[in-house]
Amino acid sequence: MKITDIKFAMLRVPLKTPFKTALRTVESIEDIVIMVHTDTGHIGYGEAPATAVITGDTHGSIIEAIDRIMKPKLIGQDIADLNHVVGLIQNGIIRNYSAKAAVEMAVYDLWGQLYDAPLYKMLGGGVPTISTDITISVDYIDKMVTDSLEAIDRGFETLKIKVGKDIGVDIERVKAIYAAVEGKALLRLDANQGWTPKEAVYALHKLEDAGVRLELVEQPVKARDLDGMKFITERVNTPVMADESSFGPREVIELIKMRAADIINIKLMKTGGISNAIKIADICSVYDMQCMIGCMLESSISVSAAAHLAVAKSNVITKIDLDGPSLCAFDPVDGSVKFKDAEISISDAPGLGIKSIQGLEALTPRS
Ligand SMILES: C[C@H](N)C(=O)N[C@@H](CCC(=O)O)C(=O)O
Ligand SMILES: [Mg+2]
């Protein structure tokens, strides 16, 4: 099975409700979809969001990196030589992680199709059902409480509460939500870099002293502030998770050596795809460190790839934040990974199991 072409499209899916974090507000998913064609007629699918504020990637940079750098190297390559193909994707250009993730997942999709097995089985197998949290956008306190209760009614047992806007209001936000949902859902916080180290310690002590039990706090301070992450990790009981501070395996090793976090959030768009995500999971398993699998604002194309990985690495990926499809107004994909509120289940179609995608707008890269 040899690669013959890579085609591009834009996928736009409105969100059910605006997604609001300390970093940005977004109303729809607008992601690049790629289709890797082969001489056997099989097609591998990949997706990349342009999360400029976190990864630095834009639609233009994703298309250019794939079309100008990766595609010429990949045409004619045999999918059976997976490690060689992955090397070509990873080593032809630095950074550009979302572009690499999209191409890699399409190649892994084809690798599963080549051997007629679902990707999670190719990666080691596992129980193909997982349960995700859902994000509660940062907003007025009453709105966040209402959104939290609605999420619980939909069956979500873990809520990822976005904070990081104003430390005083954030403390009140979390206390109000905790009072409303105690015993019905587990709370995890994500400050998306919005606090200073001292603010984070202050807020978490206030919450801990008030009896608010949190599963974890994600990325309290600036991505580059590893000393700040360590300062917080040493001072609070709530486990601290690195998201924007950890992209690839090297950052994870650095965080582990520094003891600057308790948990790592693996996202394909930060690792540059599945191969580095596997390395991170393996490193964390050596150091008895748990991982979350997360996503950006992604549809069920790339979130399916993350779900396959999470199933295969469930020994270390114990926390799931794959709510992209649940945040969307509809699922444009007909595939073998089903997203039904909190439950994500994978049936045994080969590769990623994507049959068709509604509403793709074809894109032609600039010549
Ligand atoms: C969607 C997911 N639950 C999430 O919160 N992801 C990111 C932010 C993604 C974005 O801004 O597109 C995170 O910070 O964990
Ligand atoms: Mg995060």
mmCIF file of C-alpha atoms and ligand atoms in Angstrom:
data_model
loop_
_atom_site.group_PDB
_atom_site.id
_atom_site.type_symbol
_atom_site.label_atom_id
_atom_site.label_comp_id
_atom_site.label_asym_id
_atom_site.label_seq_id
_atom_site.Cartn_x
_atom_site.Cartn_y
_atom_site.Cartn_z
ATOM 1 C CA MET A 1 0.000 0.000 0.000
ATOM 2 C CA LYS A 2 1.831 3.093 -1.284
ATOM 3 C CA ILE A 3 0.962 6.752 -0.745
ATOM 4 C CA THR A 4 -0.100 8.469 -3.983
ATOM 5 C CA ASP A 5 -1.518 11.826 -2.890
ATOM 6 C CA ILE A 6 -2.538 14.020 0.055
ATOM 7 C CA LYS A 7 -5.692 16.099 -0.337
ATOM 8 C CA PHE A 8 -6.960 18.916 1.894
ATOM 9 C CA ALA A 9 -10.376 20.091 3.049
ATOM 10 C CA MET A 10 -11.867 22.443 5.621
ATOM 11 C CA LEU A 11 -14.341 21.119 8.180
ATOM 12 C CA ARG A 12 -16.610 23.636 9.921
ATOM 13 C CA VAL A 13 -18.916 22.467 12.707
ATOM 14 C CA PRO A 14 -20.753 24.885 15.011
ATOM 15 C CA LEU A 15 -20.402 24.301 18.745
ATOM 16 C CA LYS A 16 -23.528 23.788 20.870
ATOM 17 C CA THR A 17 -22.485 26.775 22.977
ATOM 18 C CA PRO A 18 -19.452 29.129 22.841
ATOM 19 C CA PHE A 19 -16.289 27.539 24.276
ATOM 20 C CA LYS A 20 -14.673 30.016 26.693
ATOM 21 C CA THR A 21 -11.302 29.661 28.403
ATOM 22 C CA ALA A 22 -8.791 32.041 29.944
ATOM 23 C CA LEU A 23 -7.107 32.087 26.534
ATOM 24 C CA ARG A 24 -9.944 32.405 24.017
ATOM 25 C CA THR A 25 -13.614 32.183 23.041
ATOM 26 C CA VAL A 26 -14.578 30.017 20.067
ATOM 27 C CA GLU A 27 -17.983 29.389 18.476
ATOM 28 C CA SER A 28 -17.210 26.707 15.916
ATOM 29 C CA ILE A 29 -14.669 24.107 14.987
ATOM 30 C CA GLU A 30 -12.768 25.084 11.837
ATOM 31 C CA ASP A 31 -10.197 22.388 11.212
ATOM 32 C CA ILE A 32 -8.054 21.203 8.330
ATOM 33 C CA VAL A 33 -8.887 17.655 7.257
ATOM 34 C CA ILE A 34 -6.418 15.667 5.202
ATOM 35 C CA MET A 35 -6.978 12.576 3.110
ATOM 36 C CA VAL A 36 -3.948 10.405 2.364
ATOM 37 C CA HIS A 37 -4.645 8.435 -0.826
ATOM 38 C CA THR A 38 -2.968 5.156 -1.751
ATOM 39 C CA ASP A 39 -2.461 2.950 -4.804
ATOM 40 C CA THR A 40 -4.841 0.348 -3.297
ATOM 41 C CA GLY A 41 -7.707 2.848 -3.097
ATOM 42 C CA HIS A 42 -7.573 3.028 0.709
ATOM 43 C CA ILE A 43 -7.794 6.528 2.227
ATOM 44 C CA GLY A 44 -6.355 7.560 5.609
ATOM 45 C CA TYR A 45 -7.928 10.506 7.429
ATOM 46 C CA GLY A 46 -6.340 13.153 9.623
ATOM 47 C CA GLU A 47 -7.437 16.425 11.216
ATOM 48 C CA ALA A 48 -5.633 19.471 12.591
ATOM 49 C CA PRO A 49 -7.144 22.464 14.391
ATOM 50 C CA ALA A 50 -5.382 25.833 14.201
ATOM 51 C CA THR A 51 -4.946 26.490 17.922
ATOM 52 C CA ALA A 52 -2.525 29.383 17.381
ATOM 53 C CA VAL A 53 -2.663 30.529 21.008
ATOM 54 C CA ILE A 54 -1.424 27.131 22.281
ATOM 55 C CA THR A 55 0.479 25.395 19.470
ATOM 56 C CA GLY A 56 1.310 28.372 17.244
ATOM 57 C CA ASP A 57 -0.338 26.621 14.290
ATOM 58 C CA THR A 58 -2.602 28.367 11.775
ATOM 59 C CA HIS A 59 -4.608 26.922 8.879
ATOM 60 C CA GLY A 60 -2.001 28.312 6.492
ATOM 61 C CA SER A 61 0.976 26.898 8.402
ATOM 62 C CA ILE A 62 -0.668 23.460 8.640
ATOM 63 C CA ILE A 63 -1.356 23.304 4.899
ATOM 64 C CA GLU A 64 2.102 24.632 3.944
ATOM 65 C CA ALA A 65 3.965 22.248 6.248
ATOM 66 C CA ILE A 66 2.095 19.261 4.855
ATOM 67 C CA ASP A 67 1.929 20.282 1.197
ATOM 68 C CA ARG A 68 5.444 21.727 0.795
ATOM 69 C CA ILE A 69 7.506 19.677 3.254
ATOM 70 C CA MET A 70 5.828 16.369 4.129
ATOM 71 C CA LYS A 71 3.891 15.444 1.003
ATOM 72 C CA PRO A 72 6.876 15.364 -1.428
ATOM 73 C CA LYS A 73 8.717 13.016 0.975
ATOM 74 C CA LEU A 74 5.685 10.777 1.496
ATOM 75 C CA ILE A 75 4.545 10.162 -2.071
ATOM 76 C CA GLY A 76 5.555 6.610 -3.046
ATOM 77 C CA GLN A 77 6.236 5.501 0.548
ATOM 78 C CA ASP A 78 4.944 2.099 1.650
ATOM 79 C CA ILE A 79 2.578 2.144 4.653
ATOM 80 C CA ALA A 80 4.021 -1.224 5.743
ATOM 81 C CA ASP A 81 7.266 0.663 6.570
ATOM 82 C CA LEU A 82 5.474 2.532 9.343
ATOM 83 C CA ASN A 83 8.520 3.588 11.367
ATOM 84 C CA HIS A 84 10.283 4.946 8.287
ATOM 85 C CA VAL A 85 7.174 6.882 7.238
ATOM 86 C CA VAL A 86 6.765 8.288 10.770
ATOM 87 C CA GLY A 87 10.433 9.387 10.683
ATOM 88 C CA LEU A 88 9.818 11.276 7.424
ATOM 89 C CA ILE A 89 6.835 13.064 8.986
ATOM 90 C CA GLN A 90 8.640 13.941 12.221
ATOM 91 C CA ASN A 91 12.086 14.846 10.934
ATOM 92 C CA GLY A 92 11.455 16.952 7.818
ATOM 93 C CA ILE A 93 10.425 20.072 9.732
ATOM 94 C CA ILE A 94 10.704 21.227 13.351
ATOM 95 C CA ARG A 95 7.601 22.106 15.440
ATOM 96 C CA ASN A 96 4.393 22.188 13.293
ATOM 97 C CA TYR A 97 2.919 19.606 15.674
ATOM 98 C CA SER A 98 -0.687 19.822 14.497
ATOM 99 C CA ALA A 99 0.333 19.242 10.877
ATOM 100 C CA LYS A 100 2.467 16.266 11.926
ATOM 101 C CA ALA A 101 -0.372 14.897 14.051
ATOM 102 C CA ALA A 102 -2.841 15.053 11.152
ATOM 103 C CA VAL A 103 -0.517 13.262 8.725
ATOM 104 C CA GLU A 104 0.632 10.688 11.262
ATOM 105 C CA MET A 105 -2.905 9.720 12.288
ATOM 106 C CA ALA A 106 -3.854 9.277 8.625
ATOM 107 C CA VAL A 107 -0.821 7.012 8.174
ATOM 108 C CA TYR A 108 -1.727 5.008 11.310
ATOM 109 C CA ASP A 109 -5.294 4.803 9.952
ATOM 110 C CA LEU A 110 -3.904 3.241 6.760
ATOM 111 C CA TRP A 111 -1.598 0.939 8.758
ATOM 112 C CA GLY A 112 -4.656 -0.489 10.540
ATOM 113 C CA GLN A 113 -6.488 -0.802 7.227
ATOM 114 C CA LEU A 114 -3.484 -2.613 5.714
ATOM 115 C CA TYR A 115 -3.656 -5.321 8.384
ATOM 116 C CA ASP A 116 -7.479 -5.174 8.624
ATOM 117 C CA ALA A 117 -7.456 -4.345 12.358
ATOM 118 C CA PRO A 118 -8.718 -1.388 14.393
ATOM 119 C CA LEU A 119 -5.923 0.956 15.451
ATOM 120 C CA TYR A 120 -6.317 0.271 19.179
ATOM 121 C CA LYS A 121 -5.603 -3.420 18.518
ATOM 122 C CA MET A 122 -2.572 -2.547 16.389
ATOM 123 C CA LEU A 123 -1.313 -0.448 19.334
ATOM 124 C CA GLY A 124 -1.701 -3.260 21.854
ATOM 125 C CA GLY A 125 -5.422 -3.799 22.424
ATOM 126 C CA GLY A 126 -7.664 -2.999 25.354
ATOM 127 C CA VAL A 127 -11.286 -2.584 26.331
ATOM 128 C CA PRO A 128 -12.748 -0.353 23.603
ATOM 129 C CA THR A 129 -15.041 1.762 25.755
ATOM 130 C CA ILE A 130 -13.920 4.850 27.658
ATOM 131 C CA SER A 131 -15.677 7.649 29.478
ATOM 132 C CA THR A 132 -14.872 11.327 28.925
ATOM 133 C CA ASP A 133 -15.394 14.432 31.008
ATOM 134 C CA ILE A 134 -17.023 17.559 29.555
ATOM 135 C CA THR A 135 -15.760 21.117 29.680
ATOM 136 C CA ILE A 136 -17.720 23.816 31.490
ATOM 137 C CA SER A 137 -16.721 27.135 29.933
ATOM 138 C CA VAL A 138 -15.661 30.006 32.192
ATOM 139 C CA ASP A 139 -18.636 32.361 32.562
ATOM 140 C CA TYR A 140 -20.943 34.002 35.103
ATOM 141 C CA ILE A 141 -21.211 31.855 38.229
ATOM 142 C CA ASP A 142 -24.926 31.072 37.773
ATOM 143 C CA LYS A 143 -24.399 30.068 34.146
ATOM 144 C CA MET A 144 -21.533 27.728 35.096
ATOM 145 C CA VAL A 145 -23.677 26.107 37.800
ATOM 146 C CA THR A 146 -26.548 25.624 35.323
ATOM 147 C CA ASP A 147 -24.176 24.237 32.665
ATOM 148 C CA SER A 148 -22.688 21.838 35.236
ATOM 149 C CA LEU A 149 -26.099 20.518 36.281
ATOM 150 C CA GLU A 150 -27.131 20.090 32.636
ATOM 151 C CA ALA A 151 -23.943 18.131 31.943
ATOM 152 C CA ILE A 152 -24.723 15.832 34.866
ATOM 153 C CA ASP A 153 -28.233 15.314 33.451
ATOM 154 C CA ARG A 154 -26.603 14.255 30.164
ATOM 155 C CA GLY A 155 -24.679 11.592 32.082
ATOM 156 C CA PHE A 156 -21.258 13.196 32.572
ATOM 157 C CA GLU A 157 -19.633 12.144 35.835
ATOM 158 C CA THR A 158 -16.543 14.352 35.540
ATOM 159 C CA LEU A 159 -16.622 18.082 34.789
ATOM 160 C CA LYS A 160 -13.617 20.084 33.609
ATOM 161 C CA ILE A 161 -14.218 23.565 34.967
ATOM 162 C CA LYS A 162 -12.479 26.376 33.112
ATOM 163 C CA VAL A 163 -11.087 29.086 35.382
ATOM 164 C CA GLY A 164 -8.072 31.417 35.207
ATOM 165 C CA LYS A 165 -9.886 34.717 34.625
ATOM 166 C CA ASP A 166 -10.023 36.443 38.029
ATOM 167 C CA ILE A 167 -8.750 34.679 41.106
ATOM 168 C CA GLY A 168 -11.476 35.945 43.484
ATOM 169 C CA VAL A 169 -14.345 35.066 41.143
ATOM 170 C CA ASP A 170 -12.655 31.771 40.220
ATOM 171 C CA ILE A 171 -12.715 30.673 43.870
ATOM 172 C CA GLU A 172 -16.432 31.572 44.067
ATOM 173 C CA ARG A 173 -17.110 29.816 40.734
ATOM 174 C CA VAL A 174 -15.613 26.559 41.966
ATOM 175 C CA LYS A 175 -17.249 26.735 45.418
ATOM 176 C CA ALA A 176 -20.698 27.343 43.844
ATOM 177 C CA ILE A 177 -20.322 24.501 41.345
ATOM 178 C CA TYR A 178 -18.994 22.142 44.029
ATOM 179 C CA ALA A 179 -21.953 22.927 46.306
ATOM 180 C CA ALA A 180 -24.361 22.188 43.441
ATOM 181 C CA VAL A 181 -22.770 18.955 42.182
ATOM 182 C CA GLU A 182 -21.134 17.399 45.280
ATOM 183 C CA GLY A 183 -21.602 13.622 45.221
ATOM 184 C CA LYS A 184 -22.861 13.704 41.621
ATOM 185 C CA ALA A 185 -19.679 14.567 39.706
ATOM 186 C CA LEU A 186 -15.931 14.813 40.075
ATOM 187 C CA LEU A 187 -14.405 18.236 39.395
ATOM 188 C CA ARG A 188 -11.171 18.974 37.586
ATOM 189 C CA LEU A 189 -10.045 22.590 37.026
ATOM 190 C CA ASP A 190 -8.249 24.041 34.020
ATOM 191 C CA ALA A 191 -6.839 27.570 34.440
ATOM 192 C CA ASN A 192 -5.251 27.623 30.957
ATOM 193 C CA GLN A 193 -2.220 29.557 32.293
ATOM 194 C CA GLY A 194 -4.404 32.299 33.821
ATOM 195 C CA TRP A 195 -2.990 32.444 37.358
ATOM 196 C CA THR A 196 0.367 33.406 38.839
ATOM 197 C CA PRO A 197 2.081 30.751 40.998
ATOM 198 C CA LYS A 198 1.159 32.607 44.203
ATOM 199 C CA GLU A 199 -2.461 33.087 43.075
ATOM 200 C CA ALA A 200 -2.718 29.384 42.276
ATOM 201 C CA VAL A 201 -1.427 28.335 45.712
ATOM 202 C CA TYR A 202 -3.734 30.886 47.379
ATOM 203 C CA ALA A 203 -6.813 29.710 45.412
ATOM 204 C CA LEU A 204 -6.130 26.009 45.895
ATOM 205 C CA HIS A 205 -5.517 26.432 49.646
ATOM 206 C CA LYS A 206 -8.768 28.427 49.956
ATOM 207 C CA LEU A 207 -10.647 25.662 48.118
ATOM 208 C CA GLU A 208 -8.948 22.833 50.025
ATOM 209 C CA ASP A 209 -9.656 24.604 53.358
ATOM 210 C CA ALA A 210 -13.306 25.043 52.349
ATOM 211 C CA GLY A 211 -13.544 21.260 51.839
ATOM 212 C CA VAL A 212 -13.757 21.423 48.037
ATOM 213 C CA ARG A 213 -12.317 18.186 46.703
ATOM 214 C CA LEU A 214 -10.734 18.523 43.277
ATOM 215 C CA GLU A 215 -9.426 15.665 41.181
ATOM 216 C CA LEU A 216 -6.697 17.891 39.700
ATOM 217 C CA VAL A 217 -5.788 21.368 38.525
ATOM 218 C CA GLU A 218 -4.570 21.754 34.970
ATOM 219 C CA GLN A 219 -1.990 24.279 33.782
ATOM 220 C CA PRO A 220 -2.411 26.909 36.495
ATOM 221 C CA VAL A 221 0.424 29.143 35.222
ATOM 222 C CA LYS A 222 2.196 30.184 32.033
ATOM 223 C CA ALA A 223 3.387 27.329 29.830
ATOM 224 C CA ARG A 224 7.068 28.329 30.080
ATOM 225 C CA ASP A 225 6.987 28.797 33.872
ATOM 226 C CA LEU A 226 8.155 25.349 34.973
ATOM 227 C CA ASP A 227 9.523 26.814 38.225
ATOM 228 C CA GLY A 228 6.036 28.173 38.859
ATOM 229 C CA MET A 229 4.512 24.737 38.180
ATOM 230 C CA LYS A 230 6.982 23.218 40.655
ATOM 231 C CA PHE A 231 6.253 25.926 43.246
ATOM 232 C CA ILE A 232 2.544 25.006 43.134
ATOM 233 C CA THR A 233 3.055 21.226 42.971
ATOM 234 C CA GLU A 234 5.177 21.381 46.144
ATOM 235 C CA ARG A 235 2.631 23.421 48.081
ATOM 236 C CA VAL A 236 -0.859 22.056 47.359
ATOM 237 C CA ASN A 237 -2.544 18.714 47.961
ATOM 238 C CA THR A 238 -4.536 18.902 44.723
ATOM 239 C CA PRO A 239 -2.629 17.088 41.944
ATOM 240 C CA VAL A 240 -1.169 19.496 39.362
ATOM 241 C CA MET A 241 -1.359 18.600 35.679
ATOM 242 C CA ALA A 242 0.854 20.006 32.931
ATOM 243 C CA ASP A 243 -0.931 20.800 29.683
ATOM 244 C CA GLU A 244 0.553 23.732 27.751
ATOM 245 C CA SER A 245 3.895 23.139 29.600
ATOM 246 C CA SER A 246 4.330 19.707 28.036
ATOM 247 C CA PHE A 247 4.376 19.095 24.308
ATOM 248 C CA GLY A 248 6.781 16.267 23.419
ATOM 249 C CA PRO A 249 8.717 13.567 25.275
ATOM 250 C CA ARG A 250 11.615 15.935 26.106
ATOM 251 C CA GLU A 251 9.384 18.394 27.988
ATOM 252 C CA VAL A 252 7.823 15.488 29.852
ATOM 253 C CA ILE A 253 11.240 14.189 30.931
ATOM 254 C CA GLU A 254 12.143 17.729 32.075
ATOM 255 C CA LEU A 255 8.900 18.051 34.086
ATOM 256 C CA ILE A 256 9.436 14.658 35.684
ATOM 257 C CA LYS A 257 13.081 15.448 36.579
ATOM 258 C CA MET A 258 12.049 18.780 38.091
ATOM 259 C CA ARG A 259 9.021 17.235 39.862
ATOM 260 C CA ALA A 260 7.090 20.173 38.423
ATOM 261 C CA ALA A 261 3.788 18.308 37.867
ATOM 262 C CA ASP A 262 1.900 15.228 39.065
ATOM 263 C CA ILE A 263 0.068 14.388 35.827
ATOM 264 C CA ILE A 264 0.702 14.977 32.110
ATOM 265 C CA ASN A 265 -1.981 15.939 29.596
ATOM 266 C CA ILE A 266 -1.142 14.225 26.302
ATOM 267 C CA LYS A 267 -2.709 15.783 23.219
ATOM 268 C CA LEU A 268 -1.915 14.625 19.709
ATOM 269 C CA MET A 269 -1.786 18.265 18.570
ATOM 270 C CA LYS A 270 1.031 18.963 21.042
ATOM 271 C CA THR A 271 2.995 15.734 20.599
ATOM 272 C CA GLY A 272 2.919 15.835 16.802
ATOM 273 C CA GLY A 273 0.893 12.640 16.679
ATOM 274 C CA ILE A 274 0.602 9.105 17.918
ATOM 275 C CA SER A 275 4.281 8.037 17.883
ATOM 276 C CA ASN A 276 5.385 10.687 20.399
ATOM 277 C CA ALA A 277 2.206 10.216 22.437
ATOM 278 C CA ILE A 278 3.171 6.546 22.825
ATOM 279 C CA LYS A 279 6.676 7.579 23.938
ATOM 280 C CA ILE A 280 5.212 9.935 26.546
ATOM 281 C CA ALA A 281 2.825 7.284 27.855
ATOM 282 C CA ASP A 282 5.729 4.840 28.132
ATOM 283 C CA ILE A 283 7.977 7.369 29.889
ATOM 284 C CA CYS A 284 5.189 8.168 32.352
ATOM 285 C CA SER A 285 4.540 4.499 32.961
ATOM 286 C CA VAL A 286 8.236 4.019 33.861
ATOM 287 C CA TYR A 287 7.947 6.869 36.392
ATOM 288 C CA ASP A 288 4.517 5.806 37.735
ATOM 289 C CA MET A 289 3.042 9.051 36.528
ATOM 290 C CA GLN A 290 -0.545 9.165 35.302
ATOM 291 C CA CYS A 291 -1.623 10.808 32.078
ATOM 292 C CA MET A 292 -4.717 12.404 30.690
ATOM 293 C CA ILE A 293 -5.545 12.217 27.000
ATOM 294 C CA GLY A 294 -6.933 15.561 25.896
ATOM 295 C CA CYS A 295 -7.983 17.343 22.726
ATOM 296 C CA MET A 296 -8.226 20.835 21.273
ATOM 297 C CA LEU A 297 -11.406 21.915 19.508
ATOM 298 C CA GLU A 298 -11.434 18.839 17.300
ATOM 299 C CA SER A 299 -14.158 16.803 15.650
ATOM 300 C CA SER A 300 -14.506 13.055 15.920
ATOM 301 C CA ILE A 301 -11.880 12.475 13.179
ATOM 302 C CA SER A 302 -8.810 13.278 15.279
ATOM 303 C CA VAL A 303 -10.565 12.564 18.575
ATOM 304 C CA SER A 304 -11.126 9.012 17.252
ATOM 305 C CA ALA A 305 -7.351 8.642 16.881
ATOM 306 C CA ALA A 306 -6.901 9.840 20.471
ATOM 307 C CA ALA A 307 -9.588 7.400 21.661
ATOM 308 C CA HIS A 308 -7.859 4.432 19.963
ATOM 309 C CA LEU A 309 -4.602 5.441 21.674
ATOM 310 C CA ALA A 310 -6.280 5.886 25.070
ATOM 311 C CA VAL A 311 -7.775 2.397 24.903
ATOM 312 C CA ALA A 312 -4.417 0.841 24.029
ATOM 313 C CA LYS A 313 -2.543 2.774 26.748
ATOM 314 C CA SER A 314 -5.171 2.562 29.478
ATOM 315 C CA ASN A 315 -2.523 1.379 31.964
ATOM 316 C CA VAL A 316 -1.187 4.942 32.114
ATOM 317 C CA ILE A 317 -3.822 7.108 30.384
ATOM 318 C CA THR A 318 -6.314 7.019 33.219
ATOM 319 C CA LYS A 319 -8.053 10.349 32.615
ATOM 320 C CA ILE A 320 -10.004 11.210 29.493
ATOM 321 C CA ASP A 321 -10.779 14.715 28.195
ATOM 322 C CA LEU A 322 -12.019 13.871 24.712
ATOM 323 C CA ASP A 323 -15.108 16.048 24.690
ATOM 324 C CA GLY A 324 -14.548 17.789 21.315
ATOM 325 C CA PRO A 325 -17.336 15.791 19.602
ATOM 326 C CA SER A 326 -19.718 16.310 22.566
ATOM 327 C CA LEU A 327 -19.211 20.084 22.307
ATOM 328 C CA CYS A 328 -20.202 20.055 18.618
ATOM 329 C CA ALA A 329 -23.774 20.734 17.466
ATOM 330 C CA PHE A 330 -23.578 17.527 15.372
ATOM 331 C CA ASP A 331 -21.101 14.795 14.464
ATOM 332 C CA PRO A 332 -20.152 15.106 10.773
ATOM 333 C CA VAL A 333 -18.430 11.706 10.778
ATOM 334 C CA ASP A 334 -19.889 8.290 10.104
ATOM 335 C CA GLY A 335 -17.337 6.046 11.754
ATOM 336 C CA SER A 336 -16.606 3.176 14.096
ATOM 337 C CA VAL A 337 -15.946 5.417 17.100
ATOM 338 C CA LYS A 338 -19.256 6.470 18.614
ATOM 339 C CA PHE A 339 -19.495 9.522 20.877
ATOM 340 C CA LYS A 340 -22.639 9.360 22.969
ATOM 341 C CA ASP A 341 -22.358 12.025 25.662
ATOM 342 C CA ALA A 342 -19.796 10.693 28.183
ATOM 343 C CA GLU A 343 -19.400 7.285 26.538
ATOM 344 C CA ILE A 344 -16.922 6.708 23.714
ATOM 345 C CA SER A 345 -17.024 3.240 22.175
ATOM 346 C CA ILE A 346 -14.984 1.765 19.351
ATOM 347 C CA SER A 347 -16.166 -1.083 17.164
ATOM 348 C CA ASP A 348 -13.811 -3.286 15.193
ATOM 349 C CA ALA A 349 -13.583 -1.570 11.779
ATOM 350 C CA PRO A 350 -10.005 -1.351 10.454
ATOM 351 C CA GLY A 351 -7.785 1.660 11.199
ATOM 352 C CA LEU A 352 -9.612 4.672 12.607
ATOM 353 C CA GLY A 353 -12.832 3.292 11.128
ATOM 354 C CA ILE A 354 -13.929 6.494 9.343
ATOM 355 C CA LYS A 355 -16.477 5.746 6.606
ATOM 356 C CA SER A 356 -17.504 9.230 5.492
ATOM 357 C CA ILE A 357 -17.377 12.893 6.567
ATOM 358 C CA GLN A 358 -20.223 15.318 5.876
ATOM 359 C CA GLY A 359 -19.726 18.876 4.656
ATOM 360 C CA LEU A 360 -16.018 18.882 3.768
ATOM 361 C CA GLU A 361 -15.018 21.924 1.686
ATOM 362 C CA ALA A 362 -12.172 20.981 -0.670
ATOM 363 C CA LEU A 363 -9.051 23.182 -0.345
ATOM 364 C CA THR A 364 -6.364 23.694 -2.963
ATOM 365 C CA PRO A 365 -2.976 24.684 -1.519
ATOM 366 C CA ARG A 366 -1.383 27.801 -3.037
ATOM 367 C CA SER A 367 1.056 26.924 -5.818
HETATM 368 C C1 LIG B 1 -11.693 20.734 24.525
HETATM 369 C C2 LIG B 1 -10.884 20.308 25.724
HETATM 370 N N1 LIG B 1 -11.713 19.855 26.776
HETATM 371 C C3 LIG B 1 -9.990 21.414 26.203
HETATM 372 O O1 LIG B 1 -10.308 22.112 27.131
HETATM 373 N N2 LIG B 1 -8.845 21.569 25.517
HETATM 374 C C4 LIG B 1 -7.863 22.559 25.742
HETATM 375 C C5 LIG B 1 -8.168 23.901 25.195
HETATM 376 C C6 LIG B 1 -8.458 23.798 23.733
HETATM 377 C C7 LIG B 1 -8.642 25.040 22.941
HETATM 378 O O2 LIG B 1 -8.543 26.166 23.399
HETATM 379 O O3 LIG B 1 -8.902 24.781 21.764
HETATM 380 C C8 LIG B 1 -7.273 22.531 27.120
HETATM 381 O O4 LIG B 1 -6.726 23.529 27.557
HETATM 382 O O5 LIG B 1 -7.259 21.495 27.777
HETATM 383 MG MG MG B 2 -5.842 22.395 29.317
#
